[in-house]
mmCIF file of C-alpha atoms in Angstrom:
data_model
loop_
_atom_site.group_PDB
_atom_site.id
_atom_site.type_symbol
_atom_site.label_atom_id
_atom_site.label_comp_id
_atom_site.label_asym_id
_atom_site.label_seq_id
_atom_site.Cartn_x
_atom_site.Cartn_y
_atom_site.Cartn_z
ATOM 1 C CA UNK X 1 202.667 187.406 180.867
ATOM 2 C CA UNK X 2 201.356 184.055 182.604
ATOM 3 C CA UNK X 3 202.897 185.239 186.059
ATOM 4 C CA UNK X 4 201.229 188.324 185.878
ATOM 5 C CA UNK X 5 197.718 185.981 184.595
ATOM 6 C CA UNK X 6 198.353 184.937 187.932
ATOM 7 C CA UNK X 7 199.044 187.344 189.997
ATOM 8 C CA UNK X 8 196.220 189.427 188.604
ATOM 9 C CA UNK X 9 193.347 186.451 189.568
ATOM 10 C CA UNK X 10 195.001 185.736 192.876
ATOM 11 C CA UNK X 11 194.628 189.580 194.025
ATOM 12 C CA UNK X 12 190.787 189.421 192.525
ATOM 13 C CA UNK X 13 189.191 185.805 192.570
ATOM 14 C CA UNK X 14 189.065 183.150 195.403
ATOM 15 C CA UNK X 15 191.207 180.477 194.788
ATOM 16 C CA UNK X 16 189.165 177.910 192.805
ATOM 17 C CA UNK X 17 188.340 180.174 189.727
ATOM 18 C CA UNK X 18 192.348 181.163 189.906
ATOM 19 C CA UNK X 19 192.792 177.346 189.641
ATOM 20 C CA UNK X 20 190.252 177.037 187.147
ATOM 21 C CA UNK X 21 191.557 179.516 184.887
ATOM 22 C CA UNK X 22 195.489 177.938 184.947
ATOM 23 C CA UNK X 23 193.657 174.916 183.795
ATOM 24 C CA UNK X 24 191.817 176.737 180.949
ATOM 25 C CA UNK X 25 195.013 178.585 180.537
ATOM 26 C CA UNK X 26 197.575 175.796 179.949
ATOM 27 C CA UNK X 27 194.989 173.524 177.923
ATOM 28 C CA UNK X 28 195.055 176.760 175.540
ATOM 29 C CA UNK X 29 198.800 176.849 175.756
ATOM 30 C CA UNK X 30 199.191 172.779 174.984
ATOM 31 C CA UNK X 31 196.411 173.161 171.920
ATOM 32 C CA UNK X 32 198.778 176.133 170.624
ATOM 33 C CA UNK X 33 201.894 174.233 170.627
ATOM 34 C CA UNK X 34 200.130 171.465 168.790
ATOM 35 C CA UNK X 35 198.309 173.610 166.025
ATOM 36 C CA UNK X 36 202.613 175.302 165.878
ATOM 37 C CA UNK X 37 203.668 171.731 165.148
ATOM 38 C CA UNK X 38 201.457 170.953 162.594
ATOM 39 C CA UNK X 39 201.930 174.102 161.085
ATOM 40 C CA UNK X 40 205.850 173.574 161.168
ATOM 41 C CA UNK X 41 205.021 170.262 159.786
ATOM 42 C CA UNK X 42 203.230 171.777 156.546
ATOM 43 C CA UNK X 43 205.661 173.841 156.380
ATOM 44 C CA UNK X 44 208.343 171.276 156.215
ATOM 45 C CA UNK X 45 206.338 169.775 153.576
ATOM 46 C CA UNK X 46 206.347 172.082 151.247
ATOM 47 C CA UNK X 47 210.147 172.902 151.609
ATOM 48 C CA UNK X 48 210.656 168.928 150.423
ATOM 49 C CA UNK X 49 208.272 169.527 147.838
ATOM 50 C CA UNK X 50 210.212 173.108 146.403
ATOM 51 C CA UNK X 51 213.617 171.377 146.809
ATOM 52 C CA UNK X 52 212.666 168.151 145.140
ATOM 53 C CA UNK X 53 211.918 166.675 148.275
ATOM 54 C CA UNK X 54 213.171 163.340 149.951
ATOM 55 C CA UNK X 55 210.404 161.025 150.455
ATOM 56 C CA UNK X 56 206.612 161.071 149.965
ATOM 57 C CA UNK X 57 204.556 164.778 150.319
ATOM 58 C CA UNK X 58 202.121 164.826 153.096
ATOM 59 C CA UNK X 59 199.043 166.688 151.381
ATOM 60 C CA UNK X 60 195.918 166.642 154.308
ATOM 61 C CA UNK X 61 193.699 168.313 152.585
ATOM 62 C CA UNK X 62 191.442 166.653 150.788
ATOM 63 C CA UNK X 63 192.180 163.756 153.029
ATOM 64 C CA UNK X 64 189.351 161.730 154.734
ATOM 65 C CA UNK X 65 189.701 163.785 158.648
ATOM 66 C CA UNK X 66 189.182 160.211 160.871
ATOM 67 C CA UNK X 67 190.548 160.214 164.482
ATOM 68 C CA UNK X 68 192.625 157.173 164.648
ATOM 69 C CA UNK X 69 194.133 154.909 161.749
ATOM 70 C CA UNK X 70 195.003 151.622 163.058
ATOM 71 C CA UNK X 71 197.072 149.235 161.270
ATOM 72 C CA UNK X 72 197.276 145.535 161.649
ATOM 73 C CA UNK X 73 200.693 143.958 160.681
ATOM 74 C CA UNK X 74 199.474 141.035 159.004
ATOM 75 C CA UNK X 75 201.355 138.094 156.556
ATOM 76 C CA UNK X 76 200.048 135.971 153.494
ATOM 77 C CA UNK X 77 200.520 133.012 156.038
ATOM 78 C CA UNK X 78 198.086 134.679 158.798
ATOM 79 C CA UNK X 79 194.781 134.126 156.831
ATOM 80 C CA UNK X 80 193.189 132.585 160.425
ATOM 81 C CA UNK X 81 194.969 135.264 162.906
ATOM 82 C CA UNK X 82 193.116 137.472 160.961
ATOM 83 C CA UNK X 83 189.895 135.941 160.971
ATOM 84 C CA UNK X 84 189.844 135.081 164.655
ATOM 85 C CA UNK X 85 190.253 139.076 164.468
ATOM 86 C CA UNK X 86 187.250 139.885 162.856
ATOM 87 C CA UNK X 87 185.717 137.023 164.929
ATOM 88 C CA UNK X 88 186.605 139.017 168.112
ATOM 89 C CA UNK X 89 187.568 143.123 168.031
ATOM 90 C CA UNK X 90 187.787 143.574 163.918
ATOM 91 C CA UNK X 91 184.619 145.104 162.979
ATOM 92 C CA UNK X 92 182.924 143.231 159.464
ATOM 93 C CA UNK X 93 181.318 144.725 156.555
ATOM 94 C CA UNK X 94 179.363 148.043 157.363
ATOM 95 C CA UNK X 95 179.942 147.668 160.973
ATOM 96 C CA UNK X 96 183.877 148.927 159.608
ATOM 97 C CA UNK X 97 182.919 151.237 157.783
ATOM 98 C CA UNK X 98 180.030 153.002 160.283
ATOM 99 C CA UNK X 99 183.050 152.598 162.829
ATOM 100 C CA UNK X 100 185.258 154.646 160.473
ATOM 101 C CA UNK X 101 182.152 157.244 159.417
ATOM 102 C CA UNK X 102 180.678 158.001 162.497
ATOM 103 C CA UNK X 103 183.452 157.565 165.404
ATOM 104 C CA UNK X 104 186.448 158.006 162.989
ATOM 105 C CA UNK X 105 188.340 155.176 163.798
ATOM 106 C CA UNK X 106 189.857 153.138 160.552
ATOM 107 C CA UNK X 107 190.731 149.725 160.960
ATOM 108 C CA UNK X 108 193.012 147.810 158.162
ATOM 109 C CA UNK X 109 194.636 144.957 157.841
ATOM 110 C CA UNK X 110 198.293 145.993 156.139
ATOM 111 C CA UNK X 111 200.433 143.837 153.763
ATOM 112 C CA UNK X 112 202.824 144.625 150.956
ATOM 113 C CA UNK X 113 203.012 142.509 147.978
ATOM 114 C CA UNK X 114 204.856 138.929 147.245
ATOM 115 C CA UNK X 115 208.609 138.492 145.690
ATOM 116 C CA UNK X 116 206.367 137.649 142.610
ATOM 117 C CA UNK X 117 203.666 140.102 142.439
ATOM 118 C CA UNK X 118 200.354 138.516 141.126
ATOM 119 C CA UNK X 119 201.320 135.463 142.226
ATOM 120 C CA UNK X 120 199.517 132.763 143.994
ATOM 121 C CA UNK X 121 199.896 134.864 146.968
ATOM 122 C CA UNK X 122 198.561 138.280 146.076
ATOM 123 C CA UNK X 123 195.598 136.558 143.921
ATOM 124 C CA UNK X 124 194.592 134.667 147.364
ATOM 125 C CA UNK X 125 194.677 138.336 149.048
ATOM 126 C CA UNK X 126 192.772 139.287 146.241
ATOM 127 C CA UNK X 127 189.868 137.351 146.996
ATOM 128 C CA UNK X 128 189.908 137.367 150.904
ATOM 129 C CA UNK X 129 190.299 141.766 150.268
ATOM 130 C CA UNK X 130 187.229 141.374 147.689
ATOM 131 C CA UNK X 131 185.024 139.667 150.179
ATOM 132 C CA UNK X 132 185.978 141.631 153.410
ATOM 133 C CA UNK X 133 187.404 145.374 152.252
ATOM 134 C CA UNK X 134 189.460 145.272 155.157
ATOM 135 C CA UNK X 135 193.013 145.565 153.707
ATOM 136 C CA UNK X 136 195.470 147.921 153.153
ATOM 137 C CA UNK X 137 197.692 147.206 150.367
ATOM 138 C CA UNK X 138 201.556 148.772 150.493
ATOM 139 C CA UNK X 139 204.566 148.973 147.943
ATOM 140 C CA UNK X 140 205.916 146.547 149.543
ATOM 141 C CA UNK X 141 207.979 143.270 149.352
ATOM 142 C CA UNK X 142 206.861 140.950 152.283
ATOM 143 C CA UNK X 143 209.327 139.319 154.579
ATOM 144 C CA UNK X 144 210.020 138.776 158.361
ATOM 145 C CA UNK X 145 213.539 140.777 157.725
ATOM 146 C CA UNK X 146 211.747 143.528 155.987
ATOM 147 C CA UNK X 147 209.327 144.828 159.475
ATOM 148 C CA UNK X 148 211.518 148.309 159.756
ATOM 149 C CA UNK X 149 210.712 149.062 155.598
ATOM 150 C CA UNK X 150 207.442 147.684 155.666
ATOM 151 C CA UNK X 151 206.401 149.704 159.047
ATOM 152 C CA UNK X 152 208.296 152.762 157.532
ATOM 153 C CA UNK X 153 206.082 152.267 154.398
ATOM 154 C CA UNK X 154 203.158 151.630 156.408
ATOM 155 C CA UNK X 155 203.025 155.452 158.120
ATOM 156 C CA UNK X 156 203.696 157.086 154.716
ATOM 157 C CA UNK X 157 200.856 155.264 153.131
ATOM 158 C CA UNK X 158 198.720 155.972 156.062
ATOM 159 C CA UNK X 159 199.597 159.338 156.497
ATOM 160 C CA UNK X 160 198.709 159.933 152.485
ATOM 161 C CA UNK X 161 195.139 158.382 152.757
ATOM 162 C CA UNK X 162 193.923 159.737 155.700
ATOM 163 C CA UNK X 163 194.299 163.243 157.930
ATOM 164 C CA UNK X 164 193.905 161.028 161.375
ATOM 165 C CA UNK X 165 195.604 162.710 164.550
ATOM 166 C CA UNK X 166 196.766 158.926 165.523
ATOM 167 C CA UNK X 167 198.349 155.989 163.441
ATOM 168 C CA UNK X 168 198.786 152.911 165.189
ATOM 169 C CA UNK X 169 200.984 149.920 164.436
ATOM 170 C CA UNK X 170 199.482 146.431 166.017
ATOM 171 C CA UNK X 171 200.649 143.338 165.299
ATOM 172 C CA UNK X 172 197.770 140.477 164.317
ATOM 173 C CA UNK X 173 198.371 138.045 167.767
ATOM 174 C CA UNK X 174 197.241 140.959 170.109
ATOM 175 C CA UNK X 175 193.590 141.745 171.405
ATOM 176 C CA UNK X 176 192.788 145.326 171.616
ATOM 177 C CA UNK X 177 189.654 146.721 172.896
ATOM 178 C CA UNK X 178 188.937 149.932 170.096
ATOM 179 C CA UNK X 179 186.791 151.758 172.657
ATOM 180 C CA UNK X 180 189.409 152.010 175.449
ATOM 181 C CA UNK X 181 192.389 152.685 172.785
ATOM 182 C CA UNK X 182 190.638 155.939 170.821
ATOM 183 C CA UNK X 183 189.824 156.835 174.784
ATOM 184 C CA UNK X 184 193.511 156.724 176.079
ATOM 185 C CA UNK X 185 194.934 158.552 172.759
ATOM 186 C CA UNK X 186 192.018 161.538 172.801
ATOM 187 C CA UNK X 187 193.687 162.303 175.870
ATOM 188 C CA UNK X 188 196.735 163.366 173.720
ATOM 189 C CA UNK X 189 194.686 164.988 171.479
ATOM 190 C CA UNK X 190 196.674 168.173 171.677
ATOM 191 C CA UNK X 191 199.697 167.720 172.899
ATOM 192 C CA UNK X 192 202.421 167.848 169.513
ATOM 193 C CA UNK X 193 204.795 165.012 168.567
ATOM 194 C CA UNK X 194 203.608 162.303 171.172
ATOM 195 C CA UNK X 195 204.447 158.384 170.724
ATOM 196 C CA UNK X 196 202.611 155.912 172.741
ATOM 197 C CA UNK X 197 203.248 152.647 173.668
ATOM 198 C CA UNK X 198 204.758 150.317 176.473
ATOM 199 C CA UNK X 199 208.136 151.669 176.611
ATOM 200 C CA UNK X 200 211.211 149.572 177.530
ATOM 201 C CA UNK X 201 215.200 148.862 177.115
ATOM 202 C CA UNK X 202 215.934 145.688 176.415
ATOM 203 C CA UNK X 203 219.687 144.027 175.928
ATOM 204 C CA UNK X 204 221.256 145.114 172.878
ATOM 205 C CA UNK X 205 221.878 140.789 171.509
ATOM 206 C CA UNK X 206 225.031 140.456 169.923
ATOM 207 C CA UNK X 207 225.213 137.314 169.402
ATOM 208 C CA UNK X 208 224.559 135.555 165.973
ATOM 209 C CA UNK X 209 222.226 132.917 166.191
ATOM 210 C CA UNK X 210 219.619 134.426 168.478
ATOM 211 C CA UNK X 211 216.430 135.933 167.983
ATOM 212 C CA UNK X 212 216.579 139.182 167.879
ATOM 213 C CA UNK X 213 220.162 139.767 166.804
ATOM 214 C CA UNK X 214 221.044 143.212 166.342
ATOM 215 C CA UNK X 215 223.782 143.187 163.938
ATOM 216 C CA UNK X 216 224.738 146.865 164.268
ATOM 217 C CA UNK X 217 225.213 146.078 167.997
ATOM 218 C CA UNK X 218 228.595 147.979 168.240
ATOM 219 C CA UNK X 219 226.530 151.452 167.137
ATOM 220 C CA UNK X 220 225.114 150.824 171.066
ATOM 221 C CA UNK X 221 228.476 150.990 173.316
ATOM 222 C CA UNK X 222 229.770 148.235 174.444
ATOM 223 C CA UNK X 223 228.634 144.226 175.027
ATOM 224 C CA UNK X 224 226.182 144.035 177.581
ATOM 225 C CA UNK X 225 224.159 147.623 177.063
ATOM 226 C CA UNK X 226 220.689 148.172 176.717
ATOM 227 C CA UNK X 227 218.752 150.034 173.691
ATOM 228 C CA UNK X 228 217.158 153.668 174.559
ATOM 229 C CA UNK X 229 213.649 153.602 175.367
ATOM 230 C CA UNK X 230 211.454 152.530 173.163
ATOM 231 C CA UNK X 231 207.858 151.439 172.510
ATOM 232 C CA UNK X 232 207.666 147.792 172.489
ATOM 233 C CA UNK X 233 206.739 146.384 169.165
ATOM 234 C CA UNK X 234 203.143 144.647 169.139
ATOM 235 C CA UNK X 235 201.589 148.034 169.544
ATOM 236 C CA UNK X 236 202.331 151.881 169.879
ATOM 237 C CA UNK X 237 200.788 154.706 168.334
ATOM 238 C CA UNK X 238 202.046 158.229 166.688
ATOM 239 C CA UNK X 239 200.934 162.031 166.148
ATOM 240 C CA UNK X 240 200.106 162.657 162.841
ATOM 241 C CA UNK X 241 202.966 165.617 162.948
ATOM 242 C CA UNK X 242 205.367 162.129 163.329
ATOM 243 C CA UNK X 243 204.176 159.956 160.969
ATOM 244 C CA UNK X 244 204.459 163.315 158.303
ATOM 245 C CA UNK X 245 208.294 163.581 159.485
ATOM 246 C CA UNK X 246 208.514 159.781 158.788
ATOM 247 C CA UNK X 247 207.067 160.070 155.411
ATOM 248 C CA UNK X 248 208.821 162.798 154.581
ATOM 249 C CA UNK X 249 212.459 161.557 155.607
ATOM 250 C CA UNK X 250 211.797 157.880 154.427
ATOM 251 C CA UNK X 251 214.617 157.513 152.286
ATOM 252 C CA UNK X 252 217.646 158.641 155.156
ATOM 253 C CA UNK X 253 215.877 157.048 157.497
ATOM 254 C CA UNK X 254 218.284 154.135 158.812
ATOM 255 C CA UNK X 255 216.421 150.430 159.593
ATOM 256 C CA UNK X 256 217.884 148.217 162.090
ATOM 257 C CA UNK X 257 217.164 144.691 162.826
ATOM 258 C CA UNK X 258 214.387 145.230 164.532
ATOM 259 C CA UNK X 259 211.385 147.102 163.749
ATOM 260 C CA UNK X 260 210.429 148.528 167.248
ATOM 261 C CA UNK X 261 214.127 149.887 167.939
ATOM 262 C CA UNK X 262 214.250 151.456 164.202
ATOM 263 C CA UNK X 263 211.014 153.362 165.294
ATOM 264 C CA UNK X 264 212.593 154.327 168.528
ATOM 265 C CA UNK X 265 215.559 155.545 166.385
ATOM 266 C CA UNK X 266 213.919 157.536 164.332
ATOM 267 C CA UNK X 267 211.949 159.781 167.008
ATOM 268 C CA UNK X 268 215.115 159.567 169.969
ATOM 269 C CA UNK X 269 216.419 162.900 168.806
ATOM 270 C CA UNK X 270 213.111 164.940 168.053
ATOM 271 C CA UNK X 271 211.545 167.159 170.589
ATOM 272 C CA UNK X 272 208.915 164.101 171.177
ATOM 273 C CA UNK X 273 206.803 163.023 174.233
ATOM 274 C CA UNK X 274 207.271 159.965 175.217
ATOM 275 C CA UNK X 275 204.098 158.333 176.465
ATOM 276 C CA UNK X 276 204.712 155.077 178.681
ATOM 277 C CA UNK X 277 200.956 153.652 178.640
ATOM 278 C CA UNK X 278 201.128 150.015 180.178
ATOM 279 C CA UNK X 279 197.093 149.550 179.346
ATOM 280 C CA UNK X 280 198.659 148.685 176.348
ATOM 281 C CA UNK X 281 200.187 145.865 177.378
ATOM 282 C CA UNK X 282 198.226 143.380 179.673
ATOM 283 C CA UNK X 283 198.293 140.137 180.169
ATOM 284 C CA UNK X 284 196.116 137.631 179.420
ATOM 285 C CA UNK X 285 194.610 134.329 181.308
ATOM 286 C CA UNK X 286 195.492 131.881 182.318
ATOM 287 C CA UNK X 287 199.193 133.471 183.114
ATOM 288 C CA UNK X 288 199.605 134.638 187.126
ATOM 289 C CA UNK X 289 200.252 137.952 186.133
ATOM 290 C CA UNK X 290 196.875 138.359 184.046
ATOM 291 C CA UNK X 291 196.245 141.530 184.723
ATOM 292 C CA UNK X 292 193.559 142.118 181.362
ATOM 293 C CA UNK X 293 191.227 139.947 183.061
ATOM 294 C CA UNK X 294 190.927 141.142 186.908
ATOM 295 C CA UNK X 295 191.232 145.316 185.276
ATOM 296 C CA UNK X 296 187.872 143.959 183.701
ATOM 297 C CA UNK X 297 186.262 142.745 186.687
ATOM 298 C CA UNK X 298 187.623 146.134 188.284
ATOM 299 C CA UNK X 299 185.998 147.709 185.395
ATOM 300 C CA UNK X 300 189.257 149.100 184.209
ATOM 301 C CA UNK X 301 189.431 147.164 180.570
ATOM 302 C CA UNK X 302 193.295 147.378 178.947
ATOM 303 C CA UNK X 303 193.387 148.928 175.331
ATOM 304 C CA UNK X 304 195.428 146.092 174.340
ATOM 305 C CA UNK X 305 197.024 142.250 175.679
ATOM 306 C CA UNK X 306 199.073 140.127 174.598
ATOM 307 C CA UNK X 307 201.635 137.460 175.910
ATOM 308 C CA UNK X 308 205.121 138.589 176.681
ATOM 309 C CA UNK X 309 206.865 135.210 176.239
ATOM 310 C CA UNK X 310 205.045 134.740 172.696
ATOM 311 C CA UNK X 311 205.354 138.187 171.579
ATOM 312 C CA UNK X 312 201.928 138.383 170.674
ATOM 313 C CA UNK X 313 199.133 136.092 171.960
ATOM 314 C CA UNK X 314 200.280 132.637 172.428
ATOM 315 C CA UNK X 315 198.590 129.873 170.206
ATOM 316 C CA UNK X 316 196.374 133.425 169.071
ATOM 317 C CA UNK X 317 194.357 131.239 166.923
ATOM 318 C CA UNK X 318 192.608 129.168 169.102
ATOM 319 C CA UNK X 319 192.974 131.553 172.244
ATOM 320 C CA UNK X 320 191.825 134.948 170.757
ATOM 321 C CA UNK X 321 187.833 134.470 171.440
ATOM 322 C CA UNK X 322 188.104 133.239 175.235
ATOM 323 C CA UNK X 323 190.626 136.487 175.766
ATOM 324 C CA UNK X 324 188.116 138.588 174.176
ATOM 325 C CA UNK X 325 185.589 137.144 176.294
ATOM 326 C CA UNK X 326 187.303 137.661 179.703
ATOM 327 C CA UNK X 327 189.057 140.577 178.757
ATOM 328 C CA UNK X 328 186.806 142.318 175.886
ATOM 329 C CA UNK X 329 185.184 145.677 176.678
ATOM 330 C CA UNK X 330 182.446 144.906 175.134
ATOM 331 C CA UNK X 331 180.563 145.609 171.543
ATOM 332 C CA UNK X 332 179.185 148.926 172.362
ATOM 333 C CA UNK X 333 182.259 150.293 174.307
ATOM 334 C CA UNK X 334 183.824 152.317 171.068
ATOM 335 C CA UNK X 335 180.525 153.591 169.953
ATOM 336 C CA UNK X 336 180.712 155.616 173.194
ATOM 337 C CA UNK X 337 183.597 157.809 171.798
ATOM 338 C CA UNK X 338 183.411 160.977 170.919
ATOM 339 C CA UNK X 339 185.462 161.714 168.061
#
């Protein structure tokens, strides 16, 4: 057993190779219980697929084998949020795809399809997605009141293109710095059924009118209470063992208001680790509290910023390449990763 491991070493080594060999001991133990999960997740798999299943199969081989998918919530109207993107931390053109071949990081932009498909709308996504080949297109009908479905969507589609061990959800108003992001995930690597994000419990909002109403409110207790914890919204990131279950239980899986508390709904009652990682959620200049910029300087970059008050980047458009200048990582930073 692992006492006796222990026992054992302490009667014949000195007390760093004893040490030494828990380490070794419990990395082997944390890899084990991740290679189980996966495992139970296959297995899951093909008990949907011999009992005519509920949602989408989650076939990985075959599958492209990239570290990290990330996915960048994106809207027919955001045409200049995403090119102050690629003007900043988006890769272009075979600077993507090298990013995706050689460090195995994947980088879309991800939008469904308009209430008229083929319509002015998809044609003009048509011709930006011919030019940049950095889209990924979902089932999908867009809409502000549609996040939960279209972020439910988003992991099944994901998890059915590529065998990653991450997907990430980001919105399109927040900087992220790719290099410190695959860095702070790898360090998950084996550890099964982990979400990551900047986890919080905000008031459950009952009242009509306000942004963001939850109109199931009385499913939470009484007025007044606070959600469970839950990874705030413009970014988090999932185990690949996760975004199978997701995929697999699409169709019972119920959608609330809002998109980050569906997530948090979903994964609440699975054996999950909960990762509270607030590098991914800095502040940016010129607030008091800008704590992107002065990490930096430290020489402590955030994996992603963004401004509380705005949800997202405030004014992202026109702010996006100053933040990325005083809080970027830099344009080598992700090619340092090992994948």
């Amino acid at each position: 057993s692992f006492c006796l491991l222990i026992q054992k070493l302490e009667e014949e080594s000195n007390p760093n190779d004893v040490m030494n060999e828990v380490s070794r001991t419990h990395q082997a133990i944390r890899s084990l219980d991740k290679s189980v999960s996966s495992l139970e997740m296959e297995l899951a798999v093909e008990r949907a697929k011999r009992n005519g299943g509920l949602g989408a199969a989650v076939p990985s081989k075959g599958l492209p084998k990239v570290f990290v998918v990330v996915g960048i919530n994106t809207a027919f109207s955001s045409k200049k949020r995403r090119d102050s993107l690629r003007d900043t931390w988006v890769p272009r053109g075979d600077k993507l795809r090298q990013l995706e071949k050689e460090k195995g990081v994947v980088v879309r932009f991800v939008i469904g399809h308009s209430a008229t498909p083929g319509g002015a709308l998809d044609r003009a996504i048509d011709v930006e997605e011919a030019e940049t080949r950095d889209f990924m297109r979902l089932d999908h009908v867009e809409g502000y009141h549609e996040l939960s479905s279209k972020t439910r969507i988003y992991f099944a589609a994901a998890v059915a293109t590529w065998d990653a061990a991450f997907y990430v959800k980001v919105d399109d108003d927040v900087h992220v710095n790719l290099g410190m992001l695959t860095n702070r995930l790898a360090r998950y690597r084996t550890t099964p059924r982990v979400y990551v994000g900047c986890m919080k419990s905000g008031p459950v909002l009952s009242q009509k009118g306000v942004k963001y109403h939850e109109p199931e409110s009385w499913k939470f207790g009484d007025e007044g209470n606070k959600y469970f914890r839950h990874a705030t919204g413009q970014i988090y990131a999932i185990s690949r063992d996760l975004a199978s279950y997701i995929s697999i239980n699409q169709p019972i899986l119920h959608r609330f208001a809002n998109e980050d508390v569906s997530l948090g709904a979903w994964l609440i009652g699975l054996e999950v680790e909960h990762v509270d990682d607030r590098s991914l959620c800095c502040a940016t200049p010129p607030a008091v509290h800008a704590d992107c910029e002065w990490k930096k300087q430290a020489g402590n970059v955030c994996a992603a910023s963004f401004d509380w008050s705005c949800s997202g980047i405030c004014k992202s458009v026109d702010r996006m390449r100053a933040i990325h200048s005083a809080c970027g990582e830099g344009d080598g930073a992700v090619s340092n990763f090992a994948a």
